[in-house]
Tab-separated table of C-alpha atoms and ligand atoms in Angstrom:
chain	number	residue	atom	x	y	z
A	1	UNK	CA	-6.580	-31.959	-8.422
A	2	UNK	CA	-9.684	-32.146	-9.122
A	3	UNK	CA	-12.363	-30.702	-6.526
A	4	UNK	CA	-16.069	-30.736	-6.473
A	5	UNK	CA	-17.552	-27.286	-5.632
A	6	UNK	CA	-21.604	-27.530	-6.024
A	7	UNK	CA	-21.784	-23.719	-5.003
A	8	UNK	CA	-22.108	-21.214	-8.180
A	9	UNK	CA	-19.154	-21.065	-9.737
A	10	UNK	CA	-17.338	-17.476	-9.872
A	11	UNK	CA	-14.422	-16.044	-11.996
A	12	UNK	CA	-12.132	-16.733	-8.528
A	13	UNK	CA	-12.928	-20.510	-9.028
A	14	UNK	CA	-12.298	-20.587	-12.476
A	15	UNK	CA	-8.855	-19.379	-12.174
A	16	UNK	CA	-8.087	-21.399	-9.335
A	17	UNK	CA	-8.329	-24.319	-11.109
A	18	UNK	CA	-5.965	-23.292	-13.510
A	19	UNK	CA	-3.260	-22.560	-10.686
A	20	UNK	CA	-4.006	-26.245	-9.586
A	21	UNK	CA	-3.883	-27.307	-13.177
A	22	UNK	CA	-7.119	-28.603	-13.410
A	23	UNK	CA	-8.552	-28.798	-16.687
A	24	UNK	CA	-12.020	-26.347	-17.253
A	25	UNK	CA	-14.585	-27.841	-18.825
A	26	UNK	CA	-17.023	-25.377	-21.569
A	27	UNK	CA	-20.244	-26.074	-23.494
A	28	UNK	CA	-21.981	-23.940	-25.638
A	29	UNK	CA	-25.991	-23.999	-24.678
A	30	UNK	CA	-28.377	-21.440	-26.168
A	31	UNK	CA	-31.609	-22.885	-24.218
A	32	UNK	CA	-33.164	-23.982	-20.915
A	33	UNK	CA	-33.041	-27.544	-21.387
A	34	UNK	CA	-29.781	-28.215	-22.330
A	35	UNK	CA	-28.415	-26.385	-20.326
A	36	UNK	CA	-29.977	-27.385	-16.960
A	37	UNK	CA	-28.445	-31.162	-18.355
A	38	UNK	CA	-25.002	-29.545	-19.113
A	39	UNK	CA	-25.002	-27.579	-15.581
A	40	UNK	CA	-26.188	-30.785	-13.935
A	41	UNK	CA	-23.636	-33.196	-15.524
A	42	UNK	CA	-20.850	-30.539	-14.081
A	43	UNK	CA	-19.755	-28.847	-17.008
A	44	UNK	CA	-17.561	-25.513	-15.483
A	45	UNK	CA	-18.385	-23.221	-18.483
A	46	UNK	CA	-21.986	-22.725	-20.163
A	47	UNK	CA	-20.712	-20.470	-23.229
A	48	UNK	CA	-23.877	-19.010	-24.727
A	49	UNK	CA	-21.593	-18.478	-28.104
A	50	UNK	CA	-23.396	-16.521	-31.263
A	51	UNK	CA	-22.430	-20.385	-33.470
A	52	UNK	CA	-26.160	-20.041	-32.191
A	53	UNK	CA	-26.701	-18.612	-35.432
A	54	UNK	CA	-25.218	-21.532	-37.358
A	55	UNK	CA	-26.486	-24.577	-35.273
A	56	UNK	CA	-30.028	-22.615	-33.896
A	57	UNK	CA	-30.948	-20.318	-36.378
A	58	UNK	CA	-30.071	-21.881	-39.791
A	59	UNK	CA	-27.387	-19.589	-41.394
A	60	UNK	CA	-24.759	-20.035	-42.988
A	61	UNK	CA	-22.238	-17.536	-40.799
A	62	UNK	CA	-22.626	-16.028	-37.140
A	63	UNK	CA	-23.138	-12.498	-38.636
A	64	UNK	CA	-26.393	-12.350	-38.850
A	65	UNK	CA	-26.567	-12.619	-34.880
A	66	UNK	CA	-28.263	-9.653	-32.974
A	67	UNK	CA	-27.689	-8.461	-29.589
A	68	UNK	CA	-31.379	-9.154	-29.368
A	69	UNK	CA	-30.730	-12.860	-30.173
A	70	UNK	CA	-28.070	-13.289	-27.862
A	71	UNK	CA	-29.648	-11.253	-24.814
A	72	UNK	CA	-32.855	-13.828	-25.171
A	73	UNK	CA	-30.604	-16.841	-25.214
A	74	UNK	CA	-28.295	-15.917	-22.507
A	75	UNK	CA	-31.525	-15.373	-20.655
A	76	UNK	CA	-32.937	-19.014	-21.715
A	77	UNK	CA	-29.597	-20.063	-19.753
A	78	UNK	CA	-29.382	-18.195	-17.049
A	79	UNK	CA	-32.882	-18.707	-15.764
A	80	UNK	CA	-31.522	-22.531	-15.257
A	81	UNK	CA	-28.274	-22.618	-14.470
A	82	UNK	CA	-27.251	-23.532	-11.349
A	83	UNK	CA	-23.621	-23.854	-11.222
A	84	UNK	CA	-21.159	-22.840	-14.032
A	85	UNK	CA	-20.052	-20.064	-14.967
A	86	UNK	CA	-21.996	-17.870	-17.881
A	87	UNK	CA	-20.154	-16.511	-20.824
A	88	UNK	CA	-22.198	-14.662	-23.180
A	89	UNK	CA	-21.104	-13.402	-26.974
A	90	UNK	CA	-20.764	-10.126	-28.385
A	91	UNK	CA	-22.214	-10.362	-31.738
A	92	UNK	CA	-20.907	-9.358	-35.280
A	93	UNK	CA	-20.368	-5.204	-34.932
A	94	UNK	CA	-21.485	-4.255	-31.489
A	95	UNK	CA	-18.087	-4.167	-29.929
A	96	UNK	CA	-16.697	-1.879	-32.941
A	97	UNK	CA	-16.546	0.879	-30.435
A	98	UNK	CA	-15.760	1.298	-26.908
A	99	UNK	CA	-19.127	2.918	-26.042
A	100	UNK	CA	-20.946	0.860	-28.165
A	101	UNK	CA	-19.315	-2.531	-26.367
A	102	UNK	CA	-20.465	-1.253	-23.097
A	103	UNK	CA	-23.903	-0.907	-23.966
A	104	UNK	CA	-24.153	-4.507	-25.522
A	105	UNK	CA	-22.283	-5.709	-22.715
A	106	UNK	CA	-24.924	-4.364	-19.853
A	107	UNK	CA	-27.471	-5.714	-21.825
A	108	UNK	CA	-25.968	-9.144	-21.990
A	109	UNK	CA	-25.340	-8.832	-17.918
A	110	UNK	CA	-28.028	-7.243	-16.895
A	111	UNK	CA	-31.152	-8.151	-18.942
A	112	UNK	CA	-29.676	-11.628	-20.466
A	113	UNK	CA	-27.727	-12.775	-16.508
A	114	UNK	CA	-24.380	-13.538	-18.409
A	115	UNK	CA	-21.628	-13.107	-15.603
A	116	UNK	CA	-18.690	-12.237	-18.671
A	117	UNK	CA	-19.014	-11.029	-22.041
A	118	UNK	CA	-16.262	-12.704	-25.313
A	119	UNK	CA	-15.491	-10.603	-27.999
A	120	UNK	CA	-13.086	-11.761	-31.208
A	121	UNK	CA	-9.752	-10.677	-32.376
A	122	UNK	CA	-7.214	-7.781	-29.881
A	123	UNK	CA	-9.783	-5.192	-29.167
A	124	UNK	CA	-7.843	-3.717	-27.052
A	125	UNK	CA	-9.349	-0.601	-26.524
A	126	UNK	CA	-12.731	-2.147	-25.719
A	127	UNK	CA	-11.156	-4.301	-22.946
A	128	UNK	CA	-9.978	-1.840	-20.876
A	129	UNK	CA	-12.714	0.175	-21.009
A	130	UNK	CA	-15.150	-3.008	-20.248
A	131	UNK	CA	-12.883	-3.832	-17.653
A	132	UNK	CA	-12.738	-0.308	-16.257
A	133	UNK	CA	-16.889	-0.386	-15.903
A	134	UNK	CA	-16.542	-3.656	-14.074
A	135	UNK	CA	-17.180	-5.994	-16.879
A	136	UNK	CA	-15.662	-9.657	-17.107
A	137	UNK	CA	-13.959	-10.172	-20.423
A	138	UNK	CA	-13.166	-12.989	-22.615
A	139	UNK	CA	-10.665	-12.950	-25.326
A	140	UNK	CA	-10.748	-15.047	-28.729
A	141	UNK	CA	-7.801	-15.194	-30.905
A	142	UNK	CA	-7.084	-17.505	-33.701
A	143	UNK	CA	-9.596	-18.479	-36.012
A	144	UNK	CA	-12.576	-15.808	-35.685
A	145	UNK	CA	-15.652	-16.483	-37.156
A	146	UNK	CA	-17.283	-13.411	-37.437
A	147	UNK	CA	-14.558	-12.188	-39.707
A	148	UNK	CA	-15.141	-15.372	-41.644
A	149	UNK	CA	-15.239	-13.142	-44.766
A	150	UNK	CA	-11.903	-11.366	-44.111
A	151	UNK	CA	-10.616	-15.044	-43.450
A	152	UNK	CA	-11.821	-16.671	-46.541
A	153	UNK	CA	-12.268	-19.832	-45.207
A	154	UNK	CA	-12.506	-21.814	-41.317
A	155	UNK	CA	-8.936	-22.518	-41.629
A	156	UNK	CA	-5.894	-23.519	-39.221
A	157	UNK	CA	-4.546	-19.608	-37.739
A	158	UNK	CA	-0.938	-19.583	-36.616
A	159	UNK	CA	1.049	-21.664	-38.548
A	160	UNK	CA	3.675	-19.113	-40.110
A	161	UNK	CA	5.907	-17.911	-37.512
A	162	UNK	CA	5.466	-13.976	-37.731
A	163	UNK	CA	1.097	-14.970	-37.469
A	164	UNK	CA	2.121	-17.032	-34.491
A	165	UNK	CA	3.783	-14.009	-33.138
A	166	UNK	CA	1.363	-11.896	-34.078
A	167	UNK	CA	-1.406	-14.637	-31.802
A	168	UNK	CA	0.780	-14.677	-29.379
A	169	UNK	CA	1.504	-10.869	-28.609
A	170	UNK	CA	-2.494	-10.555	-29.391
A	171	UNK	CA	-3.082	-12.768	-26.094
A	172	UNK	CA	-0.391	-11.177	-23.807
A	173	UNK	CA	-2.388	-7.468	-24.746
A	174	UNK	CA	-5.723	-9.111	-24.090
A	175	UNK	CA	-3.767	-9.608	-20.698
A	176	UNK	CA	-2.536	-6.447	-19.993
A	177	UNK	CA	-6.088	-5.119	-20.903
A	178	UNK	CA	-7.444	-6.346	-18.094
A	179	UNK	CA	-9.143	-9.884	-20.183
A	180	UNK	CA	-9.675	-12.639	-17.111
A	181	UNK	CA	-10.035	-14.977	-19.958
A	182	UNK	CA	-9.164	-16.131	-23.137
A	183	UNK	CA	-10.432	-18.788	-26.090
A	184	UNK	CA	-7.832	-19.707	-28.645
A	185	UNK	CA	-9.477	-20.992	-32.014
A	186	UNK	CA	-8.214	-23.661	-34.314
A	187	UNK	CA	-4.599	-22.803	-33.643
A	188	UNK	CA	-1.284	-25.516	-33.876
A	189	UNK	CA	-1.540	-27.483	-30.115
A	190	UNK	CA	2.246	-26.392	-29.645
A	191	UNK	CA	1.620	-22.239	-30.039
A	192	UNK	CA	-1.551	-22.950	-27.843
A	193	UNK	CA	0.246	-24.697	-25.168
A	194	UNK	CA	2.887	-21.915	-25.224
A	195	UNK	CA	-0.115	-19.310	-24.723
A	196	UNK	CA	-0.960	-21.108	-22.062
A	197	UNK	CA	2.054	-21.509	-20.171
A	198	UNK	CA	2.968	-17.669	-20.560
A	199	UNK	CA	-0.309	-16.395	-19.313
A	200	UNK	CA	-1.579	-16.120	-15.944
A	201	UNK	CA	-5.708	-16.155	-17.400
A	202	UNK	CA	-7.236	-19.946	-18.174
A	203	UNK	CA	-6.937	-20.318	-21.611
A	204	UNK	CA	-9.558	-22.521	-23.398
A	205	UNK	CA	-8.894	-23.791	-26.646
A	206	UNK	CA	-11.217	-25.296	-29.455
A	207	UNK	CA	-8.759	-27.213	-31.860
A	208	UNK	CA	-6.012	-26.086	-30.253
A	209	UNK	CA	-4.680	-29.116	-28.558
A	210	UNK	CA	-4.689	-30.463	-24.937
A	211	UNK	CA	-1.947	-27.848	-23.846
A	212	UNK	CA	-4.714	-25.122	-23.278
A	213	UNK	CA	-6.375	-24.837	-19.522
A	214	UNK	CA	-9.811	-26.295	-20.384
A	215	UNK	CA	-11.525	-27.230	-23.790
A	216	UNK	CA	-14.837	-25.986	-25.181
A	217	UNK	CA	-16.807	-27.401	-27.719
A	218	UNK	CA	-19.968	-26.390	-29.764
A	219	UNK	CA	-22.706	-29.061	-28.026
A	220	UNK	CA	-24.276	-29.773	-31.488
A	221	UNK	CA	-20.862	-30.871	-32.825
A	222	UNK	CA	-20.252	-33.289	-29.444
A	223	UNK	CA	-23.963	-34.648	-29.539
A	224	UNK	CA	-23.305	-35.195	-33.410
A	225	UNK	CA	-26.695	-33.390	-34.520
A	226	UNK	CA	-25.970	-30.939	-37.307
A	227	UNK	CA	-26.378	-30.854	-40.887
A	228	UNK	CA	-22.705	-30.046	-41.863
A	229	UNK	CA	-19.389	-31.842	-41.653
A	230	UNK	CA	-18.557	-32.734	-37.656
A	231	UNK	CA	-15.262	-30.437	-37.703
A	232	UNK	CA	-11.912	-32.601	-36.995
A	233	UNK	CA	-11.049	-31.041	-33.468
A	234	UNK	CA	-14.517	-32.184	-32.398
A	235	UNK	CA	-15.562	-36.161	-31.197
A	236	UNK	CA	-18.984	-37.174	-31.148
A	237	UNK	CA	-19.390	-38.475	-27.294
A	238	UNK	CA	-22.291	-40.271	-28.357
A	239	UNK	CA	-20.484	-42.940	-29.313
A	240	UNK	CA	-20.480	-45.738	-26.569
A	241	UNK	CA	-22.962	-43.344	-24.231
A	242	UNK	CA	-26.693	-44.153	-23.101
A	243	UNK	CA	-27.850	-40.615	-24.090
A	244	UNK	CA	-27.104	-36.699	-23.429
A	245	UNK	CA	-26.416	-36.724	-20.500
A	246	UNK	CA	-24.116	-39.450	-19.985
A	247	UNK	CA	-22.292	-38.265	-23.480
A	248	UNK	CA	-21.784	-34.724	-21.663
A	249	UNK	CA	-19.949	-36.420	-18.398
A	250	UNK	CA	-18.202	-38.418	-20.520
A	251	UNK	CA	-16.744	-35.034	-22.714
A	252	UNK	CA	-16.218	-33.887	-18.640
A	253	UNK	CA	-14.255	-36.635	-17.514
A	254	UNK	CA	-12.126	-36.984	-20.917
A	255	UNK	CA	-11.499	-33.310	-20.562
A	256	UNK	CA	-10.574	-33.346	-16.760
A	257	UNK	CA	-8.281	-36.214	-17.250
A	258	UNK	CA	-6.649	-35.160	-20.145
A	259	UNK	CA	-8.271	-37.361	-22.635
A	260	UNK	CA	-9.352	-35.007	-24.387
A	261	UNK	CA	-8.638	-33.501	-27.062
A	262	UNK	CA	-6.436	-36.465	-28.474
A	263	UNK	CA	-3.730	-35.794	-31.092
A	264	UNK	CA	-6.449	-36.480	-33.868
A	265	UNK	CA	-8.305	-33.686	-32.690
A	266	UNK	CA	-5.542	-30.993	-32.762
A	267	UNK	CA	-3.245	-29.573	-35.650
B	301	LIG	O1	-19.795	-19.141	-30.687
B	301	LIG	C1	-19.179	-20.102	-30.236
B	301	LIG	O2	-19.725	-21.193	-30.043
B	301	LIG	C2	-17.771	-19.925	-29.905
B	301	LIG	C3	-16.954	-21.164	-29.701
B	301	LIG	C4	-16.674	-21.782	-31.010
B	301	LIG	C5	-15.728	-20.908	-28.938
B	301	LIG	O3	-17.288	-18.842	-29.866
């Protein structure tokens, strides 16, 4: 099941390992250094996400996170990175149109080296057209954090039956659009598992259960650094490991052999 491939890792890889149902691994990393030890311990996934904002930069939301932000720390990545596969944010209000999406999303590709851009919540309309310019999209449905403000609070999404619906018809357009990926967000582990069954694209959850293709986690929250509360879908790998790197093969391994995320970590 699971195969060791030490060439770059492309889109076609990622997928495959869905159709042999082996669990992706995904880290966020927003600089050189970690992420030349995340790439090296085998990670699948380097997600250069805008939480950058939150765990980097200080605030208290991802809002305030330019395109000029995330095209510098995509680049930070990419010079490095060896192996996995780069996924690189689309910050707060430069996907609002389609036009305006496919300018962030060259820069992102072409000045920061991302290899597929994410943006939150079933624009639609922007998929397609990314996809149509040859553009590798991520979804992200569930809990969105740049419309923290609409939300009211980082809360469970998906629990009433009509806003599972709603999740799941979200993710089958995402689909259709043309999305080759998708990240489901603090959502119950049985709707996630669902979502993941119906669709043909590896679905990576965050607190949503061990049903979901791969898992991804925010690095700061796994390495237990941070000044906040260590959300309760997260495990700080630390714990029992001789350093970062070691704690990062052991999220790997927990990950690839189902592991992790255990039914504390899920809703
Ligand atoms: O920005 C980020 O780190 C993310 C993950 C929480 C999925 O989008």
């Amino acid at each position: 099941m699971n195969q060791v491939v030490d060439k770059p890792l492309s889109i076609n890889d990622i997928s495959a390992m869905k159709r042999r149902g082996e669990k992706i691994t995904c880290l966020t990393a927003y600089d050189a250094s970690f992420a030349a030890v995340i790439d090296k311990a085998g990670i699948d996934i380097l997600l250069v996400g805008d939480s950058l904002g939150m765990v980097v930069q200080g605030h208290s939301t991802t809002l305030p996170v330019t395109i000029e932000d995330m095209v510098y720390h995509t680049r930070c990545v990419s010079r490095v990175r060896k192996r996995a596969y780069i996924i690189a944010d689309m910050p707060f209000m430069t996907y609002s149109a389609p036009d305006l999406a496919a300018k962030s999303a060259a820069q992102l590709l072409q000045a920061g080296g991302a290899h597929m851009v994410k943006l939150e919540g079933a624009k639609i309309d922007c998929v397609r057209f990314l996809v149509d310019q040859g553009i590798p999209v991520c979804g992200h449905l569930g809990l969105l954090p740049q419309s923290i403000h609409q939300f009211g609070a980082y809360s469970v999404q998906g629990k009433e039956p009509q806003d599972a619906q709603k999740i799941r018809e979200d993710a089958q357009q995402l689909q259709q659009a043309g999305a080759s990926m998708l990240i489901l967000e603090c959502v119950p582990a049985t709707l996630a598992k669902e979502i993941s069954l119906e669709s043909s694209i590896p679905v990576i959850g965050i607190g949503a259960g061990v049903g979901c293709d791969g898992q991804v986690l925010v690095l700061y929250d796994l390495l237990n650094i941070g000044v906040g509360k260590r959300p309760r879908f997260s495990k700080n790998f630390m714990t029992g490991n001789n350093g970062v790197e070691e704690a990062i093969k052991a999220y790997h391994q927990a990950v690839k052999n189902v592991e992790f995320p255990g039914s504390e970590h899920s809703f």
